[in-house]
Short mmCIF file of C-alpha atoms and ligand atoms in Angstrom, two decimals:
data_model
loop_
_atom_site.label_atom_id
_atom_site.label_comp_id
_atom_site.label_asym_id
_atom_site.label_seq_id
_atom_site.Cartn_x
_atom_site.Cartn_y
_atom_site.Cartn_z
CA MET A 1 18.22 28.06 9.30
CA PRO A 2 14.56 26.97 9.38
CA ALA A 3 13.69 23.57 7.85
CA VAL A 4 10.24 24.86 6.80
CA HIS A 5 9.42 28.51 6.32
CA ASN A 6 6.21 30.23 5.29
CA ALA A 7 4.19 27.18 4.29
CA THR A 8 0.50 28.05 3.85
CA PHE A 9 -2.15 25.82 2.32
CA ASP A 10 -5.73 24.56 2.68
CA VAL A 11 -6.88 20.98 2.29
CA PHE A 12 -10.62 20.52 1.96
CA GLU A 13 -12.81 17.48 2.59
CA GLY A 14 -12.26 14.86 -0.06
CA GLU A 15 -8.96 16.35 -1.18
CA ILE A 16 -5.52 14.87 -1.45
CA LEU A 17 -2.71 17.39 -1.21
CA THR A 18 0.59 16.06 -2.48
CA VAL A 19 3.79 17.82 -1.51
CA MET A 20 6.77 16.90 -3.65
CA GLY A 21 10.31 17.90 -2.91
CA LEU A 22 13.93 16.84 -3.00
CA SER A 23 15.55 14.95 -0.18
CA GLY A 24 16.21 17.35 2.69
CA SER A 25 13.74 19.95 1.44
CA GLY A 26 11.60 19.70 4.59
CA LYS A 27 8.71 17.35 3.74
CA SER A 28 9.02 15.21 6.86
CA THR A 29 9.51 18.30 9.02
CA LEU A 30 6.38 19.91 7.58
CA ILE A 31 4.18 16.88 8.15
CA ARG A 32 5.63 16.39 11.63
CA CYS A 33 4.81 20.01 12.41
CA LEU A 34 1.19 19.48 11.30
CA ALA A 35 0.93 16.45 13.60
CA ARG A 36 2.90 18.29 16.30
CA LEU A 37 5.55 15.63 16.48
CA VAL A 38 7.83 18.62 15.92
CA GLU A 39 6.70 21.80 17.67
CA PRO A 40 6.59 24.60 15.09
CA THR A 41 8.06 27.91 16.21
CA TYR A 42 5.20 29.89 14.78
CA GLY A 43 1.90 29.50 12.94
CA ARG A 44 -1.48 27.84 13.03
CA VAL A 45 -2.76 24.42 12.01
CA MET A 46 -6.56 24.65 11.83
CA PHE A 47 -8.56 21.42 11.81
CA GLU A 48 -12.34 21.37 12.35
CA GLY A 49 -12.21 24.81 13.91
CA ILE A 50 -9.42 24.02 16.36
CA ASP A 51 -5.84 25.24 16.15
CA LEU A 52 -3.91 22.03 16.76
CA LEU A 53 -0.93 24.07 17.93
CA GLN A 54 -3.04 25.47 20.76
CA ALA A 55 -4.72 22.18 21.68
CA GLY A 56 -4.07 20.82 25.16
CA LYS A 57 -2.21 17.57 25.60
CA GLN A 58 -5.31 15.46 26.26
CA GLU A 59 -7.27 17.09 23.45
CA LEU A 60 -4.41 16.42 21.05
CA ILE A 61 -4.24 12.78 22.14
CA GLU A 62 -7.97 12.37 21.50
CA ILE A 63 -7.79 14.01 18.07
CA ARG A 64 -4.83 11.87 17.07
CA ARG A 65 -6.47 8.74 18.39
CA HIS A 66 -9.83 9.14 16.67
CA LYS A 67 -9.33 11.39 13.68
CA ILE A 68 -5.79 11.20 12.37
CA GLY A 69 -3.99 8.46 10.51
CA MET A 70 -0.25 8.64 9.98
CA VAL A 71 2.21 6.61 7.98
CA PHE A 72 5.81 7.46 8.65
CA GLN A 73 8.75 7.30 6.33
CA HIS A 74 10.59 5.09 8.82
CA PHE A 75 7.61 2.94 9.78
CA ALA A 76 7.51 3.68 13.56
CA LEU A 77 6.04 0.26 14.31
CA LEU A 78 6.07 -1.72 17.54
CA PRO A 79 8.78 -4.38 17.21
CA HIS A 80 7.59 -6.66 20.01
CA ARG A 81 4.15 -7.01 18.51
CA THR A 82 2.98 -9.11 15.64
CA VAL A 83 1.65 -7.81 12.34
CA LEU A 84 -1.95 -8.16 13.51
CA GLN A 85 -1.20 -6.56 16.89
CA ASN A 86 0.49 -3.61 15.18
CA ILE A 87 -2.38 -3.06 12.78
CA VAL A 88 -5.05 -3.13 15.49
CA PHE A 89 -3.03 -1.12 17.99
CA PRO A 90 -4.94 2.14 17.33
CA LEU A 91 -8.21 0.28 17.91
CA GLU A 92 -6.88 -1.17 21.13
CA VAL A 93 -6.01 2.33 22.32
CA GLN A 94 -9.56 3.40 21.43
CA GLY A 95 -10.86 0.64 23.70
CA ILE A 96 -12.52 -1.42 20.96
CA ASP A 97 -13.03 -5.01 22.09
CA ARG A 98 -10.72 -7.72 20.97
CA GLY A 99 -13.11 -9.65 18.75
CA ALA A 100 -14.12 -6.56 16.78
CA ARG A 101 -10.61 -5.25 16.37
CA GLU A 102 -9.17 -8.56 15.26
CA LYS A 103 -11.94 -8.97 12.70
CA ARG A 104 -11.08 -5.56 11.33
CA GLY A 105 -7.37 -6.37 11.55
CA ARG A 106 -7.82 -9.46 9.41
CA GLU A 107 -9.70 -7.48 6.74
CA ILE A 108 -6.86 -4.99 6.63
CA ILE A 109 -4.24 -7.70 6.42
CA GLN A 110 -5.98 -8.79 3.21
CA ILE A 111 -6.07 -5.25 1.86
CA VAL A 112 -2.35 -4.73 2.37
CA GLY A 113 -1.51 -8.18 1.03
CA LEU A 114 -0.05 -9.75 4.15
CA GLU A 115 -2.35 -12.80 4.31
CA GLY A 116 -0.80 -15.58 6.36
CA ARG A 117 1.60 -13.21 8.08
CA GLY A 118 -0.65 -11.86 10.82
CA ASP A 119 1.29 -13.67 13.53
CA TYR A 120 4.75 -12.73 12.27
CA TYR A 121 6.94 -10.36 14.24
CA LEU A 122 8.26 -7.34 12.44
CA ARG A 123 11.84 -8.60 12.30
CA GLU A 124 10.51 -11.47 10.22
CA LEU A 125 9.29 -9.08 7.51
CA SER A 126 11.01 -7.29 4.64
CA GLY A 127 11.17 -3.48 4.60
CA GLY A 128 8.31 -3.29 2.11
CA GLN A 129 6.19 -5.65 4.17
CA GLN A 130 6.85 -3.53 7.27
CA GLN A 131 5.77 -0.46 5.36
CA ARG A 132 2.54 -2.23 4.48
CA VAL A 133 1.97 -2.91 8.17
CA GLY A 134 2.33 0.85 8.73
CA ILE A 135 -0.19 1.55 5.97
CA GLY A 136 -2.53 -1.04 7.46
CA ARG A 137 -2.29 0.53 10.89
CA SER A 138 -3.33 3.89 9.47
CA LEU A 139 -6.29 2.30 7.68
CA ALA A 140 -7.56 0.72 10.91
CA VAL A 141 -8.88 4.02 12.30
CA GLU A 142 -10.66 5.27 9.17
CA PRO A 143 -9.27 8.71 9.90
CA ASP A 144 -10.66 12.10 8.87
CA LEU A 145 -7.18 13.43 8.32
CA TRP A 146 -4.22 11.53 6.93
CA PHE A 147 -0.55 12.40 7.21
CA LEU A 148 1.41 10.20 4.85
CA ASP A 149 5.16 10.63 4.63
CA GLU A 150 6.41 8.69 1.60
CA PRO A 151 4.16 5.78 2.56
CA PHE A 152 5.05 3.76 -0.52
CA SER A 153 8.77 4.48 -0.76
CA ALA A 154 10.02 1.15 0.60
CA LEU A 155 7.91 -0.87 -1.83
CA ASP A 156 9.17 -2.28 -5.08
CA PRO A 157 7.54 -0.70 -8.14
CA LEU A 158 5.08 -3.53 -8.81
CA ILE A 159 3.76 -3.69 -5.27
CA ARG A 160 3.87 0.11 -5.02
CA ASN A 161 1.38 0.51 -7.86
CA GLU A 162 -0.81 -2.17 -6.39
CA MET A 163 -0.74 -0.60 -2.90
CA GLN A 164 -1.42 2.88 -4.25
CA ASP A 165 -4.47 1.59 -6.16
CA GLU A 166 -5.65 -0.39 -3.16
CA PHE A 167 -5.17 2.60 -0.88
CA ILE A 168 -7.16 4.90 -3.14
CA ARG A 169 -9.91 2.31 -3.49
CA PHE A 170 -10.07 2.01 0.27
CA TRP A 171 -10.14 5.76 0.60
CA ILE A 172 -13.01 6.14 -1.88
CA ARG A 173 -14.98 3.35 -0.22
CA GLN A 174 -14.53 4.18 3.45
CA SER A 175 -13.50 7.72 3.98
CA PHE A 176 -13.65 9.76 0.81
CA LEU A 177 -14.65 12.84 2.78
CA SER A 178 -11.38 12.73 4.65
CA ARG A 179 -8.41 14.95 3.85
CA MET A 180 -5.06 13.57 2.93
CA ILE A 181 -1.63 15.17 2.96
CA LEU A 182 0.88 13.06 1.10
CA MET A 183 4.61 13.64 0.96
CA LYS A 184 6.38 12.32 -2.12
CA PRO A 185 10.03 12.35 -3.06
N1 ATP B 1 16.04 16.74 14.14
C1 ATP B 1 16.64 17.57 13.31
N2 ATP B 1 17.54 18.48 13.77
C2 ATP B 1 18.12 19.36 12.94
N3 ATP B 1 17.92 19.39 11.62
C3 ATP B 1 17.06 18.52 11.11
C4 ATP B 1 16.37 17.57 11.92
N4 ATP B 1 15.56 16.82 11.13
C5 ATP B 1 15.75 17.27 9.87
N5 ATP B 1 16.63 18.29 9.86
C6 ATP B 1 17.07 19.07 8.69
O1 ATP B 1 15.92 19.68 8.14
C7 ATP B 1 15.95 19.62 6.73
C8 ATP B 1 14.69 18.99 6.21
O2 ATP B 1 14.65 17.61 6.58
P1 ATP B 1 13.40 16.70 6.29
O3 ATP B 1 13.64 15.39 6.97
O4 ATP B 1 12.17 17.45 6.64
O5 ATP B 1 13.50 16.54 4.71
P2 ATP B 1 12.68 15.63 3.70
O6 ATP B 1 12.17 16.53 2.63
O7 ATP B 1 11.69 14.82 4.44
O8 ATP B 1 13.80 14.68 3.10
P3 ATP B 1 13.71 13.15 2.59
O9 ATP B 1 13.07 13.19 1.22
O10 ATP B 1 15.13 12.72 2.51
O11 ATP B 1 12.91 12.37 3.59
C9 ATP B 1 17.21 18.85 6.35
O12 ATP B 1 18.16 19.79 5.92
C10 ATP B 1 17.66 18.18 7.61
O13 ATP B 1 19.04 18.12 7.70
MG1 MG B 2 11.43 12.81 4.72
#
């Protein structure tokens, strides 16, 4: 039985597409297919004129590295790195120098409300705080395309509203021409 069947949609510049569905309905599978973390059996994922499903390994790495931001339902953070090191990891991979990336990292730490915790390891954080590290990491790149899988689910309702507002503000300010695909329970 397929987890996702016959899903067709467009997302234009400056749009947020929200996909809502019950637990087990295939949201994570769909977003993982778009990012090719799961290889779809069939179909096309067109982004800036390229079919991501046909992209070569290196091309895909470059697109992910420079253009795509992802926040996963289960965080997918690096446990042996600190909060700051996790947030700036995408910039490190891009080869941005340490001074510049740490400056940016500290701005983001403010945005996601983790001031004073930059040097903490992930095990020293609550689930909601870890999720905010994941959100921060996705903000670091200023991506053109966002894949967000229940990015606010581990947050308590008060912080969730705050983070959602902050995220949208950030989006409007820095990358409002980007496209966002958001999975919500
Ligand atoms: N690796 C896997 N192997 C086999 N089946 C899987 C796998 N991952 C997910 N599934 C199945 O695919 C279906 C969709 O799962 P998926 O994780 O995409 O749902 P979801 O909408 O994200 O759910 P939730 O809201 O709980 O996160 C489920 O029935 C699940 O059991
Ligand atoms: Mg899911």
